[in-house]
Short mmCIF file of C-alpha atoms in Angstrom, two decimals:
data_model
loop_
_atom_site.label_atom_id
_atom_site.label_comp_id
_atom_site.label_asym_id
_atom_site.label_seq_id
_atom_site.Cartn_x
_atom_site.Cartn_y
_atom_site.Cartn_z
CA MET A 1 57.75 61.83 -48.39
CA LYS A 2 59.98 59.82 -50.77
CA GLN A 3 63.01 61.84 -49.59
CA ASN A 4 62.26 60.95 -45.92
CA LYS A 5 61.93 57.22 -46.80
CA LYS A 6 65.19 57.33 -48.70
CA HIS A 7 66.88 59.15 -45.84
CA LEU A 8 65.62 56.39 -43.38
CA LEU A 9 66.94 53.64 -45.57
CA LEU A 10 70.39 55.27 -45.99
CA SER A 11 70.80 56.28 -42.33
CA PRO A 12 72.70 53.92 -40.04
CA SER A 13 70.66 51.53 -38.20
CA LYS A 14 70.47 51.17 -34.43
CA GLU A 15 72.57 47.98 -34.56
CA SER A 16 75.38 49.76 -36.47
CA TYR A 17 75.43 52.50 -33.74
CA GLU A 18 75.65 49.84 -31.02
CA GLU A 19 78.37 48.03 -32.89
CA LYS A 20 80.28 51.30 -33.23
CA TRP A 21 80.03 52.13 -29.57
CA GLY A 22 80.92 48.57 -28.69
CA LYS A 23 84.09 48.75 -30.71
CA THR A 24 84.95 52.12 -29.27
CA ILE A 25 84.55 50.82 -25.65
CA SER A 26 86.53 47.67 -26.43
CA TYR A 27 89.37 49.48 -28.07
CA GLY A 28 89.40 52.07 -25.37
CA SER A 29 89.57 49.43 -22.65
CA ILE A 30 92.35 47.58 -24.36
CA ALA A 31 94.27 50.88 -24.80
CA LEU A 32 93.76 51.62 -21.10
CA ILE A 33 94.94 48.18 -19.99
CA GLY A 34 97.96 48.52 -22.24
CA LEU A 35 98.78 51.95 -20.90
CA VAL A 36 98.52 50.62 -17.26
CA VAL A 37 100.79 47.64 -18.03
CA ILE A 38 103.33 49.90 -19.81
CA SER A 39 103.26 52.38 -16.91
CA ILE A 40 103.90 49.60 -14.30
CA ILE A 41 106.79 48.30 -16.32
CA PHE A 42 108.36 51.78 -16.71
CA PHE A 43 107.82 52.60 -12.99
CA LEU A 44 109.31 49.36 -11.77
CA THR A 45 112.21 49.64 -14.25
CA GLY A 46 112.99 53.16 -13.00
CA LYS A 47 112.66 52.20 -9.34
CA GLY A 48 114.54 48.93 -9.81
CA LEU A 49 117.56 50.50 -11.58
CA ALA A 50 117.91 53.35 -9.08
CA LEU A 51 120.06 51.16 -6.86
CA PHE A 52 122.73 50.87 -9.69
CA PHE A 53 122.55 54.34 -11.16
CA LYS A 54 121.86 56.48 -8.05
CA ASP A 55 123.42 54.45 -5.34
CA HIS A 56 126.21 53.09 -7.64
CA ALA A 57 125.75 49.45 -6.56
CA ASN A 58 127.44 46.76 -8.60
CA VAL A 59 124.97 44.74 -10.74
CA TRP A 60 127.17 41.61 -10.77
CA GLN A 61 127.63 41.70 -7.00
CA PHE A 62 123.95 42.22 -6.57
CA LEU A 63 123.13 39.08 -8.60
CA THR A 64 125.93 36.86 -7.31
CA SER A 65 126.58 37.90 -3.74
CA SER A 66 124.97 35.97 -0.88
CA ASN A 67 125.32 38.71 1.75
CA TRP A 68 122.11 40.66 2.19
CA GLU A 69 122.45 43.40 4.72
CA PRO A 70 120.85 46.63 3.36
CA SER A 71 121.55 48.50 6.60
CA HIS A 72 125.31 47.96 5.86
CA ASN A 73 125.03 48.72 2.19
CA SER A 74 125.51 45.01 1.31
CA PHE A 75 123.02 43.92 -1.41
CA GLY A 76 123.42 40.36 -2.35
CA ALA A 77 120.19 38.97 -3.81
CA LEU A 78 121.45 35.54 -4.82
CA PRO A 79 119.91 33.70 -1.81
CA MET A 80 116.46 35.03 -2.52
CA ILE A 81 116.76 34.33 -6.27
CA VAL A 82 118.00 30.80 -5.72
CA THR A 83 115.23 30.09 -3.17
CA SER A 84 112.53 31.48 -5.32
CA PHE A 85 113.59 29.14 -8.15
CA VAL A 86 114.02 26.14 -5.87
CA VAL A 87 110.57 26.39 -4.23
CA THR A 88 108.89 27.09 -7.59
CA LEU A 89 110.54 24.23 -9.45
CA LEU A 90 110.00 21.79 -6.68
CA ALA A 91 106.35 22.68 -6.19
CA GLY A 92 105.76 22.58 -9.91
CA LEU A 93 107.60 19.20 -10.46
CA ILE A 94 105.61 17.66 -7.64
CA ALA A 95 102.21 19.21 -8.59
CA ALA A 96 102.46 18.44 -12.38
CA PRO A 97 101.99 14.58 -12.25
CA PHE A 98 99.35 14.75 -9.54
CA ALA A 99 97.47 17.31 -11.53
CA LEU A 100 97.71 15.26 -14.75
CA ILE A 101 96.49 12.12 -12.93
CA ILE A 102 93.49 14.03 -11.38
CA ALA A 103 92.66 15.62 -14.74
CA LEU A 104 92.70 12.41 -16.58
CA ALA A 105 90.57 10.68 -13.95
CA ILE A 106 87.93 13.55 -14.11
CA ASN A 107 87.81 13.61 -17.84
CA GLU A 108 88.46 10.06 -18.87
CA ILE A 109 87.96 7.66 -16.03
CA PHE A 110 85.37 8.87 -13.48
CA PRO A 111 81.61 8.77 -14.37
CA LYS A 112 80.44 12.12 -15.82
CA TRP A 113 78.24 12.82 -12.77
CA PHE A 114 81.13 12.47 -10.43
CA GLY A 115 83.31 14.75 -12.59
CA LYS A 116 80.64 17.40 -12.67
CA ILE A 117 80.73 17.40 -8.81
CA LEU A 118 84.41 17.23 -8.40
CA GLN A 119 85.41 19.86 -10.91
CA PRO A 120 83.47 22.80 -9.35
CA ILE A 121 85.06 21.89 -5.96
CA ILE A 122 88.55 22.12 -7.56
CA GLU A 123 87.65 25.39 -9.23
CA LEU A 124 86.49 26.68 -5.97
CA LEU A 125 89.92 25.85 -4.42
CA VAL A 126 91.48 27.99 -7.17
CA GLY A 127 89.81 31.04 -5.65
CA VAL A 128 90.73 30.40 -2.05
CA PRO A 129 92.87 33.35 -0.82
CA SER A 130 96.55 32.69 -0.31
CA VAL A 131 96.48 33.62 3.29
CA VAL A 132 94.18 30.60 3.93
CA TYR A 133 96.80 28.31 2.43
CA GLY A 134 99.51 30.03 4.44
CA PHE A 135 97.51 29.69 7.68
CA ALA A 136 96.91 25.95 6.97
CA GLY A 137 100.57 25.51 6.42
CA LEU A 138 101.29 27.35 9.64
CA ILE A 139 99.07 25.19 11.86
CA LEU A 140 99.21 21.88 9.94
CA VAL A 141 102.33 21.58 7.82
CA THR A 142 105.01 23.06 10.07
CA PRO A 143 104.09 20.97 13.09
CA VAL A 144 104.25 17.79 11.10
CA LEU A 145 107.64 18.70 9.61
CA ARG A 146 108.84 19.70 13.02
CA SER A 147 107.85 16.28 14.45
CA LEU A 148 109.34 14.39 11.42
CA PHE A 149 112.61 16.17 10.79
CA GLY A 150 113.16 18.30 13.93
CA GLY A 151 114.03 21.95 13.97
CA SER A 152 111.42 24.76 13.83
CA GLY A 153 109.44 23.29 10.89
CA PHE A 154 109.84 26.55 9.03
CA GLY A 155 111.85 26.34 5.78
CA ILE A 156 111.95 25.51 2.02
CA LEU A 157 110.00 22.23 2.42
CA ALA A 158 107.06 23.90 4.24
CA ALA A 159 106.95 26.48 1.48
CA VAL A 160 107.01 23.80 -1.23
CA VAL A 161 104.13 21.95 0.46
CA VAL A 162 102.06 25.15 0.69
CA LEU A 163 102.75 26.10 -2.95
CA PHE A 164 101.89 22.55 -4.01
CA MET A 165 98.48 22.94 -2.29
CA MET A 166 98.01 26.31 -3.96
CA ILE A 167 98.96 25.52 -7.58
CA LEU A 168 97.50 21.99 -7.80
CA PRO A 169 93.86 23.16 -8.24
CA THR A 170 94.90 25.64 -10.83
CA MET A 171 96.79 23.09 -12.85
CA VAL A 172 93.96 20.51 -12.62
CA SER A 173 91.35 23.04 -13.79
CA MET A 174 93.46 24.09 -16.82
CA MET A 175 94.37 20.56 -17.73
CA VAL A 176 90.81 19.29 -17.59
CA ASP A 177 89.80 22.13 -20.10
CA SER A 178 92.76 21.17 -22.24
CA LEU A 179 91.80 17.47 -22.29
CA ARG A 180 88.17 18.23 -23.11
CA ALA A 181 89.29 20.30 -26.04
CA THR A 182 90.73 17.17 -27.68
CA PRO A 183 88.29 16.09 -30.45
CA LYS A 184 86.35 13.04 -29.68
CA THR A 185 87.07 11.66 -33.19
CA PHE A 186 90.66 11.18 -32.03
CA ARG A 187 89.55 8.76 -29.33
CA THR A 188 86.98 7.04 -31.66
CA ALA A 189 89.64 6.47 -34.31
CA SER A 190 92.01 5.06 -31.64
CA TYR A 191 89.44 2.66 -30.29
CA GLY A 192 88.46 1.71 -33.93
CA LEU A 193 92.14 0.61 -34.48
CA GLY A 194 91.86 -1.66 -31.49
CA ALA A 195 93.69 0.42 -28.89
CA THR A 196 92.83 0.12 -25.29
CA ARG A 197 91.74 3.10 -23.04
CA TRP A 198 95.32 3.40 -21.57
CA GLN A 199 96.95 3.24 -24.99
CA THR A 200 94.50 5.88 -26.20
CA LEU A 201 95.31 8.16 -23.31
CA HIS A 202 99.03 7.70 -23.65
CA MET A 203 99.42 7.76 -27.39
CA VAL A 204 96.55 10.00 -28.48
CA VAL A 205 94.89 12.18 -25.87
CA ILE A 206 97.88 13.41 -23.91
CA PRO A 207 100.07 14.17 -27.04
CA SER A 208 97.09 16.01 -28.60
CA ALA A 209 96.66 18.14 -25.41
CA LYS A 210 100.39 18.55 -24.79
CA GLY A 211 100.43 22.30 -25.43
CA GLY A 212 97.57 23.02 -22.98
CA LEU A 213 99.10 20.69 -20.38
CA LEU A 214 102.45 22.49 -20.56
CA THR A 215 100.69 25.81 -20.38
CA ALA A 216 98.91 24.70 -17.19
CA ILE A 217 102.24 23.68 -15.61
CA VAL A 218 103.98 26.90 -16.54
CA PHE A 219 100.99 28.99 -15.43
CA GLY A 220 101.00 27.23 -11.99
CA MET A 221 104.74 27.74 -11.59
CA THR A 222 104.20 31.42 -12.43
CA ARG A 223 101.63 31.72 -9.68
CA ALA A 224 104.14 29.90 -7.26
CA PHE A 225 106.98 32.17 -8.23
CA GLY A 226 104.95 35.30 -7.49
CA GLU A 227 103.29 34.15 -4.29
CA ALA A 228 104.14 36.25 -1.27
CA LEU A 229 101.98 35.96 1.82
CA ALA A 230 101.53 32.20 2.06
CA VAL A 231 105.29 31.61 1.56
CA GLN A 232 106.17 34.31 4.04
CA MET A 233 104.18 32.60 6.77
CA VAL A 234 106.04 29.25 6.62
CA ILE A 235 109.47 29.72 4.99
CA GLY A 236 111.28 31.32 8.05
CA ASN A 237 112.22 34.65 6.26
CA ALA A 238 116.02 34.29 6.68
CA ALA A 239 117.85 35.92 3.79
CA LEU A 240 120.50 33.10 3.69
CA MET A 241 121.67 30.71 1.00
CA PRO A 242 119.59 27.52 1.57
CA GLN A 243 121.62 24.56 2.82
CA ASN A 244 118.88 21.84 2.72
CA LEU A 245 115.07 21.64 2.48
CA MET A 246 114.51 22.22 6.17
CA SER A 247 116.67 25.31 6.48
CA PRO A 248 114.87 28.63 6.86
CA ALA A 249 115.20 30.84 3.77
CA ALA A 250 113.59 33.80 2.06
CA THR A 251 112.18 34.31 -1.41
CA LEU A 252 112.06 37.59 -3.40
CA THR A 253 108.46 38.04 -2.53
CA SER A 254 108.88 37.31 1.16
CA VAL A 255 111.70 39.83 1.57
CA LEU A 256 109.59 42.41 -0.28
CA THR A 257 106.54 42.01 1.97
CA THR A 258 108.55 42.01 5.13
CA GLY A 259 110.95 44.84 4.25
CA MET A 260 109.08 47.38 2.18
CA GLY A 261 107.18 48.77 5.13
CA ASN A 262 110.31 49.04 7.22
CA THR A 263 112.41 51.21 4.94
CA ILE A 264 112.38 54.94 4.07
CA MET A 265 111.57 55.79 0.42
CA GLY A 266 114.69 56.96 -1.49
CA THR A 267 117.20 55.17 0.81
CA SER A 268 119.53 52.51 -0.43
CA ALA A 269 117.69 49.89 1.50
CA ASN A 270 114.45 50.88 -0.15
CA ASP A 271 116.04 50.98 -3.58
CA ALA A 272 117.46 47.44 -3.11
CA LEU A 273 113.84 46.17 -2.46
CA TRP A 274 112.73 47.89 -5.59
CA SER A 275 115.50 46.08 -7.41
CA LEU A 276 114.17 42.80 -6.10
CA ALA A 277 110.76 43.80 -7.45
CA PHE A 278 112.27 44.43 -10.81
CA VAL A 279 113.96 40.95 -10.87
CA LEU A 280 110.50 39.54 -9.99
CA LEU A 281 108.93 41.46 -12.82
CA VAL A 282 111.49 40.17 -15.27
CA MET A 283 110.95 36.61 -14.26
CA SER A 284 107.19 37.06 -14.47
CA LEU A 285 107.63 38.32 -18.02
CA VAL A 286 109.80 35.35 -18.90
CA PHE A 287 107.16 32.94 -17.64
CA ASN A 288 104.49 34.72 -19.64
CA ILE A 289 106.71 34.59 -22.78
CA LEU A 290 107.04 30.86 -22.27
CA ILE A 291 103.28 30.46 -22.19
CA LYS A 292 102.94 32.48 -25.39
CA LEU A 293 105.56 30.32 -27.08
CA ILE A 294 103.87 27.12 -25.95
CA ASN A 295 100.50 28.35 -27.24
CA LYS A 296 102.09 29.40 -30.50
CA LYS A 297 103.71 26.10 -31.07
CA ARG A 298 100.40 24.41 -30.15
CA GLY A 299 98.64 26.37 -32.75
#
């Protein structure tokens, strides 16, 4: 009898078994996700470099030439790369100050009850499918631009407006969370020293939340850089070097979505599209590294 009691005391408890299984499932899930990410990177790298190793295209010409005619073995990706950066930077630069103002208003100025109503609405907009934004740009933005500036209304400016509408809720939601993470003692100490609300926001709250605010901006720009469908619907899809904001153009993602289904696997034209996808992957990794560096500096 004593041996049975001793065995029960020394045997692992139910909680320890559950903790062990929980750790096993967690580590297995992490390993699976890591394996999937590594597989995607290796797959896209192999496909993306096939144009240069198998079809013997020139890397420098691919990155610097503006002539994109895959049917004639001319692979100049510069117009798409430039356009992708232009629409991303413009949308990010326009959305960032608006997002900061709205986030400050929700967290610092508006009554709490109003902020509790407004924030869920903004977070709901984050989950709206991109095709909805693209459709809104198609029926609302392009006709307005056409009446104001002439032309077809399709072009870089239309894409910037649509991306602005898409990334603004994302930036606002992340900025609100970052501002709320600022300790209340910082504000109390600032008020105790005689600072006004605006001085506290400018000199204390915003500098304290700077890392989170920058992360929100970079994250929003990352989403803008990788957006495909909404941009494709309003940008005009012309693989030409942009001349002005109203000229039709094409981004890396818009060329991929329009061309991938119209090429034969293994041909030079198909390999060129995979090379564009590889460039898009590299830039997405760069954006993620920037976010990591910002968070590391913040910590």
